[in-house]
Amino acid sequence: MAPCCSLALLLLCSQALAHSKGMLYPRESASRELKELNGIWSFRADFSQQRNEGFVQQWFRQPLRQNGPVIDMPVPASFNELTQDPALRNYVGWVWYEKEVLLPRSWLLNALRTRVVLRVGSAHYYSIVWVNGVNVTEHEGGHLPFEADISKIVQASSGALCRITIALNNTLTPHTLPPGSIQFMSDSSKYPKGYFVQKTKFDFFNYAGIHRPVVLYTTPTVYIDDINVTTTLKENVGVVRYQVSVVGDINYSLLLTLREKEGDVVTTGHGPSGELKVVKPKLWWPYLMHENPGYLYYLEVKLLAEVGGEPLEDVYTLPVGIRTVYVTSSQFLINGKPFYFHGVNKHEDADIRGKGLDWPLIVKDFNLLRWLGANSFRTSHYPYAEEIMDLCDAYGIVVIDECPAVGMKYEANFGNKSLAHHLVVMEELIRRDKNRPSVVMWSVANEPASELPPAAQYFKTVITHTKAIDPTRPVTFVSNANYAKDRGAPYVDVICVNSYFSWYHDQGHLEVIQLQLKTQFEKWYDHHKKPIIQSEYGADSIPGLHYDPPLMFSEEYHTAVLKEYHSILDKKRKEYVIGELIWNFADFMTDQATTRVLGNKKGIFTRQRQPKAAAFILRDRYWKLANESSCVHSTLKYNNF
Ligand SMILES: *[C@@H]1O[C@H](CO)[C@@H](O)[C@H](O)[C@H]1NC(C)=O
Ligand SMILES: *[C@@H]1O[C@H](CO)[C@@H](O)[C@H](O)[C@H]1NC(C)=O
Ligand SMILES: *[C@@H]1O[C@H](CO)[C@@H](O)[C@H](O)[C@H]1NC(C)=O
Ligand SMILES: *[C@@H]1O[C@H](CO)[C@@H](O)[C@H](O)[C@H]1NC(C)=O
Ligand SMILES: *[C@@H]1O[C@H](CO)[C@@H](O)[C@H](O)[C@H]1NC(C)=O
Ligand SMILES: *[C@@H]1O[C@H](CO)[C@@H](O)[C@H](O)[C@H]1NC(C)=O
């Protein structure tokens, strides 16, 4: 990137920057190859006082093992829980990852026609990447993908061995998302010299590491950089509007073929933008709303160009669901039918993996969701892996796609620096997820201090920006502020409210839940006249702990809280309440605190994915709700999982 930024090359420079607009999920095709770099990497945490020895000694210049000890570290995974060293579990600062990989000769020989890209699914929080000692990219943010074109470096090197070094910093500041701060403890009677801790205001452990797959993939040098698909429905006709951007040449042609799952051609098109019409389309329906939920068409985009007098072809196939989303003052409509969110909040969290992507866990979680009769979840409190989002598309699990703005509790979190980064995060999130039918709404934050004066301008800006990039989806943020004092609510399409009656206050007093919840809904609705989702509610329970009459932390209390909430939800869902998302799907790790027993225990499943009593209460409820709202209720029986 750097060398092109002289005045003479300004034009070239802006073209080169236009390069990295797209972030298509890497998929193999006739023209694209893919090599996963998952597995064991070399690893070292920089324990030097300033955490900067790696930069001073330039650890990226030669193999990491040559400038000090290394340990084995799996990718994807969090690094925190994998050794017996408490200092690594609580580590704050720079850690170094390295992988050496042999590239196929075919990737290296034809530089004129082959492009090699390194892509990281996500790495928490700040990353710098070198290939063969050359700095190729930096990225801020722990939950979204980034990539670098490394063709020049690997194709110029003498051998096929390629060394990838990633320095990763998990330090959070008042301007990161999520925000945090480093507290230096200067009282030498209590703390050793230079002692510091990382403070955060969000309730989950700040797991760090390379959390999602790292891959190398190829494209031709003239390639499909991005595809944008939006769908509408006019009577019996589905309209798929597309825009394709191509990088590398201006002389090319594009052919588009929309296919059924089994390959039959539905319709074709050509050119970089246009509309494909599907008569009597099979719509994308949410799980339990239709006997064939999550129906996907496949849009094959074929690019034909010429390089060095020889024809060149690039092919990319995108799953496409045809569906519409529309919000009224009291309803959420999918394909014109009222949709009620009966689902969960999740986390990407499990035992020693921390937040590392794990296929068995993903499949188990989707099986539990479907067993439960959940039709939706919110990606609390950060974007989830693309591999998870793919299954939401395929199974019809509806998603409220949330960005990592959680724990914004101080004025310092609402300044221009935070805002500028927040806008970039929304751009990156929409760039990644814009084509997903499962994503029906963006959430720009969770429980910010939205009553603070700067929150008004802040949320107005973030929400306006989000709507400008994606005019097709509603936008929300999740509030736990007072209905009258919340300064962001005027800008949202749907009100999302979290409350924990008889848990964080009125502790033990189940009898006040109904009154307080009824008041909550009525006040919010009277004030804003917008549909409302109960976006969090719940209670902690220690699995196997019983007490009756119910006391806090027993399974009985957990289920009693849920039932009190449900009785009011059942009244208000006939009016303007459009959903309920339990907090939480499963127990998860947090910072240590007197209220947290090895983490947050509000899961209806344990961290090992075994059901608590609350899971059975919700299962009965969700299937009943599905039965009421579904088009296929007569056939709806508990499926076998
Ligand atoms: C990496 O390259 C970028 C862009 O050229 C530059 O801004 C940055 O300072 C470099 N970082 C390091 C650590 O060398
Ligand atoms: C990385 O970590 C150091 C040491 O903990 C911190 O002082 C610094 O601000 C961080 N830098 C970035 C770019 O996040
Ligand atoms: C563009 O491509 C077409 C077909 O390959 C070719 O006939 C034409 O000469 C090319 N035009 C330019 C300006 O390169
Ligand atoms: C933030 O930016 C806006 C618009 O550029 C400006 O009016 C405002 O003074 C800035 N606020 C701060 C705290 O710098
Ligand atoms: C996708 O295309 C639609 C128009 O068809 C446009 O409104 C929207 O802004 C585009 N989205 C992105 C992320 O470019
Ligand atoms: C849904 O309703 C049908 C017909 O009323 C009934 O047979 C079926 O058992 C119900 N399913 C559930 C899960 O309640």
XYZ file of C-alpha atoms and ligand atoms in Angstrom:
725
model
C 0.000 0.000 0.000
C 2.605 2.495 1.111
C 4.823 3.006 -1.972
C 2.060 4.363 -4.211
C 1.304 7.399 -2.123
C 3.361 10.004 -3.976
C 1.584 12.890 -5.663
C 2.404 11.720 -9.172
C 0.700 8.440 -8.487
C -2.331 9.836 -6.741
C -4.746 8.499 -9.328
C -3.206 5.026 -9.269
C -3.238 5.185 -5.525
C -6.960 5.814 -5.272
C -7.558 2.954 -7.692
C -5.359 0.687 -5.644
C -7.248 1.613 -2.495
C -10.515 0.892 -4.277
C -9.111 -2.630 -4.340
C -10.189 -3.907 -0.992
C -13.877 -3.031 -1.027
C -15.253 -6.534 -0.949
C -14.957 -9.207 1.742
C -16.601 -12.183 0.049
C -16.393 -15.375 2.063
C -13.615 -17.455 0.502
C -15.268 -20.270 -1.461
C -13.591 -22.728 -3.792
C -14.709 -22.672 -7.408
C -13.417 -23.608 -10.859
C -11.219 -20.503 -10.662
C -10.429 -20.291 -6.927
C -8.346 -22.534 -4.690
C -8.248 -22.481 -0.911
C -5.766 -23.616 1.708
C -6.719 -23.632 5.401
C -3.982 -22.698 7.836
C -5.785 -24.000 10.898
C -3.871 -26.219 13.299
C -0.798 -25.650 15.453
C 0.984 -22.288 15.174
C 4.093 -21.087 17.008
C 3.301 -18.624 19.776
C 4.977 -16.272 22.214
C 3.488 -13.684 24.574
C 5.673 -10.609 25.041
C 6.081 -10.391 28.820
C 8.554 -7.489 28.674
C 7.586 -4.539 30.880
C 6.529 -2.355 27.941
C 5.256 -5.347 25.947
C 7.318 -4.009 23.046
C 10.320 -6.332 22.858
C 8.875 -8.014 19.758
C 8.968 -4.712 17.895
C 12.358 -3.631 19.236
C 13.874 -6.982 18.261
C 11.738 -7.281 15.104
C 10.527 -10.794 15.778
C 8.842 -10.841 12.367
C 12.170 -10.779 10.501
C 13.113 -14.403 11.096
C 11.306 -17.508 12.351
C 9.950 -16.858 15.843
C 11.804 -19.887 17.302
C 15.108 -18.215 16.395
C 14.679 -15.264 18.740
C 13.373 -16.989 21.862
C 11.221 -19.818 23.186
C 7.901 -20.608 21.499
C 4.967 -22.771 22.500
C 2.379 -24.581 20.371
C -0.889 -22.703 19.993
C -3.958 -23.940 18.115
C -5.758 -21.751 15.587
C -8.629 -21.062 15.821
C -8.810 -20.722 19.631
C -8.391 -18.249 22.456
C -4.915 -18.481 23.978
C -6.071 -17.795 27.541
C -7.104 -21.205 28.881
C -4.709 -23.514 27.040
C -1.724 -23.507 29.369
C -1.468 -23.851 33.158
C 0.097 -20.380 33.363
C -2.219 -17.889 35.133
C -0.127 -15.056 33.690
C -1.116 -16.109 30.172
C -4.774 -16.482 31.121
C -4.862 -12.880 32.289
C -2.325 -11.557 29.781
C -2.750 -8.041 28.372
C -0.557 -6.788 25.551
C 1.093 -8.168 22.412
C 1.235 -11.875 21.584
C 2.926 -13.286 18.497
C 1.649 -16.079 16.253
C 3.552 -17.673 13.393
C 2.873 -20.315 10.754
C 5.155 -21.574 8.002
C 3.357 -22.968 5.000
C 4.354 -24.471 1.652
C 2.489 -23.010 -1.290
C 1.589 -24.988 -4.405
C 3.937 -24.133 -7.274
C 0.949 -23.338 -9.480
C 0.125 -20.365 -7.236
C 3.573 -18.881 -7.736
C 4.476 -19.448 -11.372
C 1.904 -17.347 -13.155
C 1.971 -13.956 -11.463
C 0.201 -12.399 -14.416
C -2.878 -14.548 -13.862
C -2.924 -15.685 -10.215
C -3.611 -13.618 -7.147
C -2.902 -14.970 -3.637
C -4.824 -13.613 -0.657
C -4.311 -14.171 3.068
C -7.552 -13.888 5.052
C -8.120 -13.933 8.804
C -11.718 -14.693 9.866
C -11.154 -12.678 13.060
C -8.440 -11.998 15.629
C -9.029 -10.210 18.901
C -8.300 -7.292 19.119
C -5.652 -5.419 17.086
C -3.575 -7.259 14.471
C -0.434 -6.589 12.470
C 0.408 -9.154 9.790
C 3.749 -9.865 8.107
C 4.457 -12.313 5.300
C 8.100 -13.298 4.912
C 8.943 -10.368 7.178
C 7.034 -7.807 5.093
C 4.222 -5.917 6.813
C 1.068 -6.613 4.710
C -1.827 -5.307 6.766
C -3.105 -4.063 10.109
C -6.623 -4.386 11.433
C -8.509 -2.985 14.393
C -11.416 -4.944 15.820
C -11.763 -8.441 17.165
C -14.776 -9.914 15.366
C -14.638 -9.195 11.659
C -12.505 -10.555 8.825
C -9.588 -8.847 7.151
C -7.319 -9.831 4.317
C -4.245 -8.864 2.334
C -3.181 -9.488 -1.242
C 0.191 -11.186 -0.770
C 0.802 -12.173 -4.418
C 3.794 -9.903 -4.937
C 5.578 -11.135 -1.838
C 5.110 -14.854 -2.338
C 5.558 -14.783 -6.095
C 8.818 -12.824 -5.828
C 10.369 -15.081 -3.189
C 12.785 -17.802 -4.252
C 11.122 -20.740 -2.487
C 7.630 -21.977 -1.900
C 7.903 -21.613 1.903
C 5.855 -18.733 3.190
C 6.091 -17.438 6.772
C 3.078 -15.699 8.260
C 3.561 -13.688 11.451
C 0.661 -12.088 13.297
C 1.189 -9.792 16.272
C -2.016 -9.460 18.259
C -2.889 -6.960 20.963
C -5.882 -7.532 23.269
C -5.589 -4.143 25.003
C -8.893 -2.276 25.106
C -9.037 1.506 25.368
C -11.931 3.971 25.839
C -12.089 4.188 22.017
C -12.086 0.520 21.073
C -15.243 -1.575 20.558
C -15.802 -2.920 23.101
C -14.131 -0.228 25.198
C -11.968 -0.811 28.256
C -9.157 0.869 30.106
C -5.811 0.003 31.628
C -5.541 0.894 35.307
C -2.058 1.349 36.702
C -1.903 0.625 40.436
C 0.592 3.059 41.890
C 0.190 2.334 45.630
C 3.484 0.528 46.238
C 2.260 -0.770 49.611
C -0.341 -2.825 47.753
C 0.998 -3.504 44.269
C 4.384 -4.258 42.757
C 6.044 -1.617 40.546
C 4.397 -1.163 37.148
C 1.344 -3.262 38.127
C -1.709 -2.771 35.916
C -5.063 -4.400 35.217
C -7.482 -4.225 32.305
C -10.907 -2.882 33.339
C -14.049 -3.436 31.268
C -17.754 -2.744 31.756
C -19.106 -5.738 29.879
C -20.056 -9.042 31.424
C -17.978 -11.621 29.573
C -14.352 -12.652 29.680
C -12.126 -10.793 27.220
C -10.882 -13.942 25.485
C -8.203 -13.198 22.915
C -6.393 -14.920 20.086
C -6.931 -15.871 16.467
C -10.534 -16.924 16.931
C -11.573 -17.884 13.430
C -10.029 -19.700 10.458
C -7.006 -18.299 8.662
C -6.949 -19.206 4.976
C -4.950 -18.567 1.857
C -6.964 -18.456 -1.336
C -6.406 -17.608 -4.945
C -8.395 -15.642 -7.473
C -7.496 -14.730 -11.026
C -5.835 -11.296 -11.335
C -9.068 -9.968 -12.800
C -11.616 -10.997 -10.214
C -15.063 -10.640 -8.701
C -14.416 -8.396 -5.707
C -17.904 -7.985 -4.296
C -21.520 -8.912 -4.907
C -24.493 -7.097 -3.434
C -27.888 -8.756 -3.644
C -31.191 -7.391 -2.384
C -34.553 -9.036 -2.843
C -38.115 -7.767 -3.125
C -41.413 -9.403 -3.789
C -44.071 -8.114 -6.197
C -47.151 -10.284 -6.080
C -46.011 -13.607 -7.471
C -42.578 -12.482 -8.608
C -39.356 -12.389 -6.589
C -36.936 -9.726 -7.759
C -33.235 -10.284 -7.077
C -31.394 -7.027 -7.622
C -27.637 -7.455 -7.998
C -24.488 -5.367 -8.252
C -21.151 -7.004 -8.990
C -17.845 -5.193 -8.658
C -14.832 -6.360 -10.561
C -11.216 -5.425 -9.948
C -8.256 -5.791 -12.292
C -9.580 -4.676 -15.659
C -12.299 -2.560 -17.168
C -12.894 -4.805 -20.147
C -14.825 -7.836 -19.006
C -18.192 -9.477 -19.241
C -20.341 -10.943 -16.494
C -22.838 -13.773 -16.758
C -25.202 -14.568 -13.920
C -27.082 -17.803 -13.427
C -29.613 -18.288 -10.639
C -30.066 -21.942 -9.792
C -32.228 -24.089 -7.564
C -30.542 -26.094 -4.852
C -30.319 -29.111 -7.134
C -28.813 -27.153 -9.997
C -31.789 -26.417 -12.270
C -31.428 -23.011 -13.897
C -34.136 -20.550 -12.818
C -33.033 -17.493 -14.744
C -29.958 -15.751 -16.120
C -28.635 -12.228 -16.424
C -25.555 -10.310 -17.476
C -23.616 -7.157 -16.732
C -22.462 -5.610 -13.458
C -25.949 -4.727 -12.231
C -29.507 -5.681 -12.953
C -32.543 -7.616 -11.827
C -33.350 -11.286 -11.968
C -37.033 -12.176 -11.841
C -38.244 -15.390 -10.283
C -41.872 -16.276 -10.923
C -43.516 -18.009 -7.946
C -40.289 -18.001 -5.950
C -39.608 -20.402 -3.108
C -39.314 -17.837 -0.367
C -36.764 -17.855 2.439
C -38.859 -18.547 5.564
C -37.811 -18.640 9.214
C -37.543 -21.972 10.992
C -40.950 -23.337 12.120
C -42.838 -20.785 10.025
C -42.893 -22.990 6.952
C -42.277 -26.653 6.159
C -39.226 -25.741 4.066
C -37.414 -23.015 6.042
C -34.193 -21.374 4.915
C -34.666 -22.049 1.198
C -31.631 -20.844 -0.729
C -31.075 -20.269 -4.414
C -27.518 -20.157 -5.723
C -26.340 -17.216 -7.803
C -23.359 -18.170 -9.938
C -21.441 -15.130 -11.117
C -19.062 -15.802 -14.001
C -16.526 -13.211 -15.045
C -14.865 -13.423 -18.459
C -11.843 -11.291 -19.231
C -8.565 -11.460 -21.039
C -5.046 -11.295 -19.682
C -1.985 -11.297 -21.941
C -4.104 -12.255 -24.904
C -5.439 -15.355 -23.161
C -8.997 -15.689 -21.827
C -9.429 -15.676 -18.070
C -12.451 -16.703 -16.032
C -13.504 -16.147 -12.416
C -16.494 -17.885 -10.844
C -18.104 -17.185 -7.482
C -21.354 -18.707 -6.233
C -23.427 -16.879 -3.636
C -26.372 -18.383 -1.717
C -29.429 -16.135 -2.079
C -32.626 -16.205 -0.062
C -35.622 -14.329 -1.421
C -37.440 -12.604 1.400
C -38.671 -9.211 2.545
C -38.534 -7.440 5.895
C -40.824 -4.621 6.942
C -41.495 -2.933 10.277
C -44.735 -1.167 11.248
C -45.497 0.621 14.524
C -46.452 -2.680 16.126
C -45.304 -5.538 13.895
C -42.245 -7.102 12.324
C -43.159 -8.567 8.954
C -41.159 -11.213 7.093
C -42.582 -11.911 3.624
C -45.572 -9.857 4.678
C -46.399 -12.139 7.631
C -46.069 -11.076 11.286
C -42.929 -12.565 12.762
C -42.511 -13.123 16.508
C -38.924 -13.594 17.701
C -38.857 -16.533 20.116
C -35.188 -17.124 20.556
C -32.023 -16.646 22.493
C -28.985 -14.522 23.087
C -25.790 -16.443 22.625
C -22.094 -15.989 23.083
C -19.239 -17.574 21.211
C -17.990 -19.269 24.359
C -17.073 -22.766 25.467
C -14.624 -24.128 28.044
C -10.940 -24.186 27.106
C -11.526 -23.049 23.522
C -12.732 -19.699 24.768
C -14.170 -18.015 21.692
C -12.361 -20.149 19.121
C -14.493 -21.497 16.280
C -15.296 -25.167 16.806
C -17.379 -27.257 14.387
C -18.756 -29.805 16.901
C -19.868 -26.951 19.138
C -21.529 -25.121 16.243
C -23.487 -28.193 15.182
C -24.481 -29.008 18.766
C -25.697 -25.453 19.332
C -27.853 -25.471 16.198
C -29.314 -28.834 17.183
C -30.139 -27.419 20.617
C -31.675 -24.298 19.078
C -33.931 -26.373 16.878
C -34.792 -28.755 19.719
C -35.736 -25.708 21.737
C -37.972 -24.358 18.979
C -35.944 -21.134 18.824
C -36.464 -19.272 15.559
C -33.937 -16.494 16.152
C -30.951 -15.129 18.037
C -29.100 -11.919 18.591
C -25.335 -12.004 18.086
C -24.727 -10.648 21.571
C -22.395 -8.841 21.810
C -20.280 -8.987 18.660
C -20.589 -10.402 15.135
C -20.393 -14.204 15.070
C -18.321 -16.352 12.738
C -19.355 -16.517 9.094
C -19.525 -20.302 9.442
C -22.306 -19.809 12.039
C -24.098 -17.264 9.871
C -24.076 -19.728 6.944
C -26.082 -22.196 9.029
C -28.549 -19.479 10.071
C -29.179 -18.842 6.369
C -29.560 -22.548 5.668
C -31.787 -23.418 8.661
C -33.901 -20.272 8.688
C -32.648 -19.029 12.056
C -33.390 -15.293 12.071
C -30.535 -13.055 13.238
C -30.314 -9.643 14.859
C -26.732 -8.864 13.861
C -25.024 -6.923 16.641
C -21.725 -5.053 16.482
C -19.214 -5.195 19.376
C -20.361 -1.929 20.988
C -20.914 -3.225 24.514
C -19.806 -1.697 27.802
C -20.041 1.911 26.590
C -20.682 3.415 30.016
C -18.616 6.611 30.159
C -18.673 9.925 28.280
C -15.237 9.046 26.939
C -16.858 6.198 24.974
C -19.027 8.661 23.022
C -16.336 10.935 21.606
C -15.396 11.443 17.983
C -12.657 8.862 18.049
C -15.052 6.144 19.226
C -17.662 7.335 16.739
C -15.273 7.211 13.786
C -14.315 3.634 14.640
C -17.943 2.658 15.270
C -18.878 3.801 11.752
C -16.060 1.717 10.266
C -17.196 -1.334 12.243
C -20.741 -0.976 10.898
C -19.313 -0.672 7.362
C -17.252 -3.828 7.865
C -20.187 -5.709 9.373
C -22.542 -4.782 6.538
C -19.847 -5.498 3.955
C -19.576 -9.013 5.403
C -23.229 -9.867 6.116
C -25.280 -7.761 3.685
C -26.294 -10.712 1.484
C -27.518 -12.930 4.288
C -31.270 -13.534 4.307
C -31.065 -14.586 7.974
C -29.962 -11.089 8.997
C -33.154 -9.060 9.397
C -31.930 -6.201 11.579
C -28.684 -4.505 12.638
C -28.031 -3.778 16.309
C -25.489 -0.991 16.731
C -24.902 -1.422 20.492
C -25.850 -3.197 23.701
C -26.755 -1.369 26.917
C -24.811 1.824 26.257
C -25.186 4.730 28.695
C -27.753 6.107 26.254
C -29.059 8.596 28.803
C -25.799 10.606 28.612
C -26.092 13.857 26.602
C -23.555 12.919 23.862
C -25.467 9.673 23.160
C -28.126 11.510 21.149
C -25.828 12.806 18.419
C -23.722 9.682 18.645
C -26.554 7.220 17.952
C -28.195 9.496 15.436
C -24.937 9.440 13.467
C -24.306 5.692 13.763
C -27.886 4.753 12.860
C -28.152 7.229 9.978
C -24.860 5.927 8.605
C -25.998 2.297 8.924
C -29.250 3.038 7.116
C -27.424 4.917 4.384
C -25.213 1.899 3.620
C -28.066 -0.579 3.936
C -31.513 0.931 3.355
C -33.101 -2.538 3.272
C -32.913 -3.475 6.958
C -34.256 -1.929 10.161
C -31.776 -0.795 12.801
C -31.916 -1.010 16.584
C -29.734 -0.897 19.644
C -30.421 -2.639 22.903
C -31.297 -0.403 25.837
C -31.469 -0.788 29.574
C -31.951 2.935 30.132
C -35.118 4.618 31.356
C -37.704 4.931 28.531
C -37.936 8.716 28.960
C -34.209 9.377 29.319
C -32.918 7.198 26.498
C -31.464 9.521 23.857
C -30.902 6.908 21.164
C -34.382 5.389 21.016
C -35.837 8.128 18.759
C -33.609 6.879 15.911
C -34.311 3.133 16.037
C -36.973 1.159 14.146
C -37.544 -1.398 16.892
C -37.166 -0.854 20.643
C -35.065 -3.573 22.269
C -35.208 -3.587 26.075
C -33.264 -5.618 28.605
C -34.583 -6.025 32.143
C -33.866 -8.271 35.111
C -36.750 -7.736 37.505
C -36.322 -9.523 40.815
C -32.726 -10.338 39.952
C -30.470 -7.263 39.972
C -33.024 -5.439 42.140
C -35.998 -6.549 44.249
C -33.924 -9.646 44.779
C -35.998 -12.661 45.634
C -39.308 -10.836 45.032
C -40.889 -12.756 42.197
C -44.234 -11.128 43.022
C -43.208 -7.750 41.550
C -42.157 -9.003 38.118
C -45.544 -8.838 36.410
C -46.312 -5.282 37.483
C -42.832 -4.019 36.638
C -42.763 -5.714 33.239
C -46.227 -4.471 32.315
C -45.202 -0.939 33.257
C -41.965 -1.267 31.292
C -43.782 -2.219 28.076
C -46.534 0.358 28.421
C -44.153 3.243 29.134
C -41.844 2.405 26.236
C -44.732 1.970 23.830
C -46.600 5.110 24.869
C -43.411 7.119 24.526
C -42.124 5.789 21.195
C -44.967 3.951 19.388
C -42.575 1.350 18.049
C -42.619 -2.436 18.292
C -40.728 -3.827 21.278
C -38.505 -6.860 21.770
C -37.663 -8.114 25.252
C -34.055 -8.529 24.174
C -32.796 -9.936 27.500
C -34.334 -11.341 30.664
C -33.419 -14.244 32.919
C -31.786 -15.342 36.134
C -28.738 -17.311 37.250
C -29.063 -20.906 38.339
C -26.512 -23.411 39.480
C -27.442 -26.668 37.739
C -28.677 -29.231 40.232
C -29.339 -26.686 42.960
C -32.956 -27.009 44.173
C -35.063 -25.017 46.614
C -38.782 -24.669 47.045
C -40.356 -22.197 47.635
C -37.844 -20.840 45.130
C -34.698 -19.039 46.262
C -32.241 -17.236 44.020
C -29.732 -19.422 42.144
C -31.929 -22.533 42.406
C -33.385 -24.061 39.244
C -36.849 -23.409 40.722
C -36.191 -19.669 40.979
C -34.825 -19.604 37.437
C -37.992 -21.183 36.005
C -40.236 -19.060 38.238
C -38.707 -15.840 36.874
C -39.266 -17.052 33.327
C -42.913 -17.929 33.978
C -43.630 -14.507 35.514
C -42.164 -12.829 32.415
C -44.108 -15.121 30.092
C -47.477 -14.233 31.580
C -47.006 -10.558 30.670
C -45.343 -11.357 27.331
C -48.431 -13.385 26.443
C -50.630 -10.319 26.963
C -48.386 -7.812 25.248
C -47.466 -9.926 22.246
C -51.083 -9.500 21.154
C -50.377 -5.756 20.959
C -46.883 -4.505 20.087
C -44.335 -6.847 21.670
C -42.718 -8.672 18.753
C -40.254 -10.926 20.481
C -38.474 -12.396 23.475
C -34.841 -13.467 23.606
C -33.749 -15.302 26.732
C -30.491 -14.357 28.432
C -28.727 -16.699 27.892
C -28.553 -19.760 25.687
C -25.683 -21.207 27.757
C -23.549 -20.346 30.774
C -20.407 -18.419 29.834
C -17.139 -17.160 31.317
C -16.867 -13.663 32.770
C -14.342 -11.679 34.752
C -14.096 -12.849 38.342
C -16.533 -11.182 40.741
C -18.503 -11.963 43.876
C -21.693 -12.343 41.806
C -20.124 -14.733 39.300
C -19.513 -18.385 40.125
C -17.038 -19.476 37.426
C -18.864 -17.158 35.091
C -22.413 -16.104 34.338
C -24.920 -18.860 35.109
C -27.961 -17.460 33.300
C -27.733 -20.151 30.644
C -30.735 -22.397 30.099
C -28.002 -24.850 29.082
C -24.793 -25.343 31.014
C -21.495 -24.380 29.455
C -21.250 -28.091 28.509
C -24.609 -27.777 26.690
C -26.718 -29.855 29.077
C -30.253 -28.563 29.753
C -31.298 -26.979 33.046
C -34.960 -27.034 34.104
C -35.454 -23.657 32.408
C -34.672 -25.194 29.002
C -37.757 -27.430 29.204
C -40.012 -24.512 30.167
C -38.808 -22.556 27.169
C -39.048 -25.532 24.846
C -42.745 -26.003 25.614
C -43.340 -22.310 25.196
C -41.443 -21.841 21.933
C -43.096 -24.761 20.184
C -46.496 -23.484 21.329
C -45.688 -19.998 20.034
C -44.542 -21.495 16.742
C -47.756 -23.468 16.529
C -49.780 -20.269 16.836
C -47.910 -18.179 14.301
C -46.860 -20.816 11.799
C -48.470 -21.436 8.418
C -47.999 -25.155 9.016
C -49.287 -25.540 12.582
C -51.303 -28.667 11.928
C -48.121 -30.574 11.121
C -45.894 -28.996 13.726
C -44.707 -31.639 16.173
C -41.543 -31.693 18.187
C -38.936 -32.743 15.654
C -36.484 -35.450 16.568
C -33.010 -34.198 17.366
C 2.658 -1.490 8.397
O 2.353 -0.862 7.166
C 1.453 0.215 7.296
C 1.090 0.678 5.909
O 2.226 0.808 5.118
C 2.065 1.303 8.148
O 1.147 2.355 8.294
C 2.405 0.738 9.503
O 3.056 1.679 10.297
C 3.273 -0.514 9.380
N 3.351 -1.098 10.689
C 4.454 -1.651 11.165
C 4.354 -2.208 12.526
O 5.472 -1.712 10.525
C -0.993 -2.699 22.633
O -0.553 -3.073 23.900
C 0.194 -2.112 24.615
C 0.711 -2.720 25.885
O -0.295 -3.341 26.625
C -0.622 -0.859 24.768
O 0.057 0.109 25.545
C -0.950 -0.306 23.400
O -1.744 0.820 23.483
C -1.595 -1.323 22.506
N -1.578 -0.865 21.125
C -2.584 -1.016 20.264
C -2.390 -0.491 18.878
O -3.598 -1.531 20.559
C -12.388 -5.911 -24.870
O -12.581 -7.302 -25.030
C -13.145 -7.674 -26.253
C -13.445 -9.162 -26.219
O -12.428 -9.907 -25.648
C -12.164 -7.292 -27.375
O -12.722 -7.610 -28.628
C -11.894 -5.795 -27.313
O -10.906 -5.440 -28.228
C -11.424 -5.401 -25.928
N -11.356 -3.945 -25.808
C -10.344 -3.293 -25.243
C -10.450 -1.807 -25.177
O -9.386 -3.879 -24.773
C -16.643 16.035 17.115
O -16.807 16.364 15.749
C -17.823 17.309 15.518
C -18.058 17.440 14.028
O -16.860 17.364 13.317
C -17.424 18.641 16.179
O -18.434 19.590 15.986
C -17.227 18.375 17.666
O -16.742 19.545 18.286
C -16.263 17.254 17.920
N -16.285 16.927 19.331
C -15.193 16.791 20.055
C -15.378 16.461 21.489
O -14.068 16.912 19.591
C -26.765 -2.886 -2.228
O -27.610 -2.452 -3.288
C -28.719 -1.655 -2.881
C -29.534 -1.302 -4.095
O -29.840 -2.418 -4.866
C -28.225 -0.404 -2.196
O -29.318 0.342 -1.723
C -27.317 -0.766 -1.036
O -26.777 0.403 -0.484
C -26.205 -1.706 -1.474
N -25.514 -2.140 -0.284
C -24.212 -2.030 -0.142
C -23.680 -2.492 1.149
O -23.495 -1.569 -0.997
C -49.343 -27.989 17.370
O -50.726 -28.043 17.105
C -51.181 -29.298 16.592
C -52.630 -29.177 16.204
O -53.352 -28.356 17.068
C -50.933 -30.389 17.623
O -51.307 -31.647 17.109
C -49.436 -30.406 17.928
O -49.159 -31.336 18.943
C -48.964 -29.035 18.397
N -47.534 -29.098 18.571
C -46.933 -28.634 19.660
C -45.457 -28.797 19.692
O -47.531 -28.095 20.574
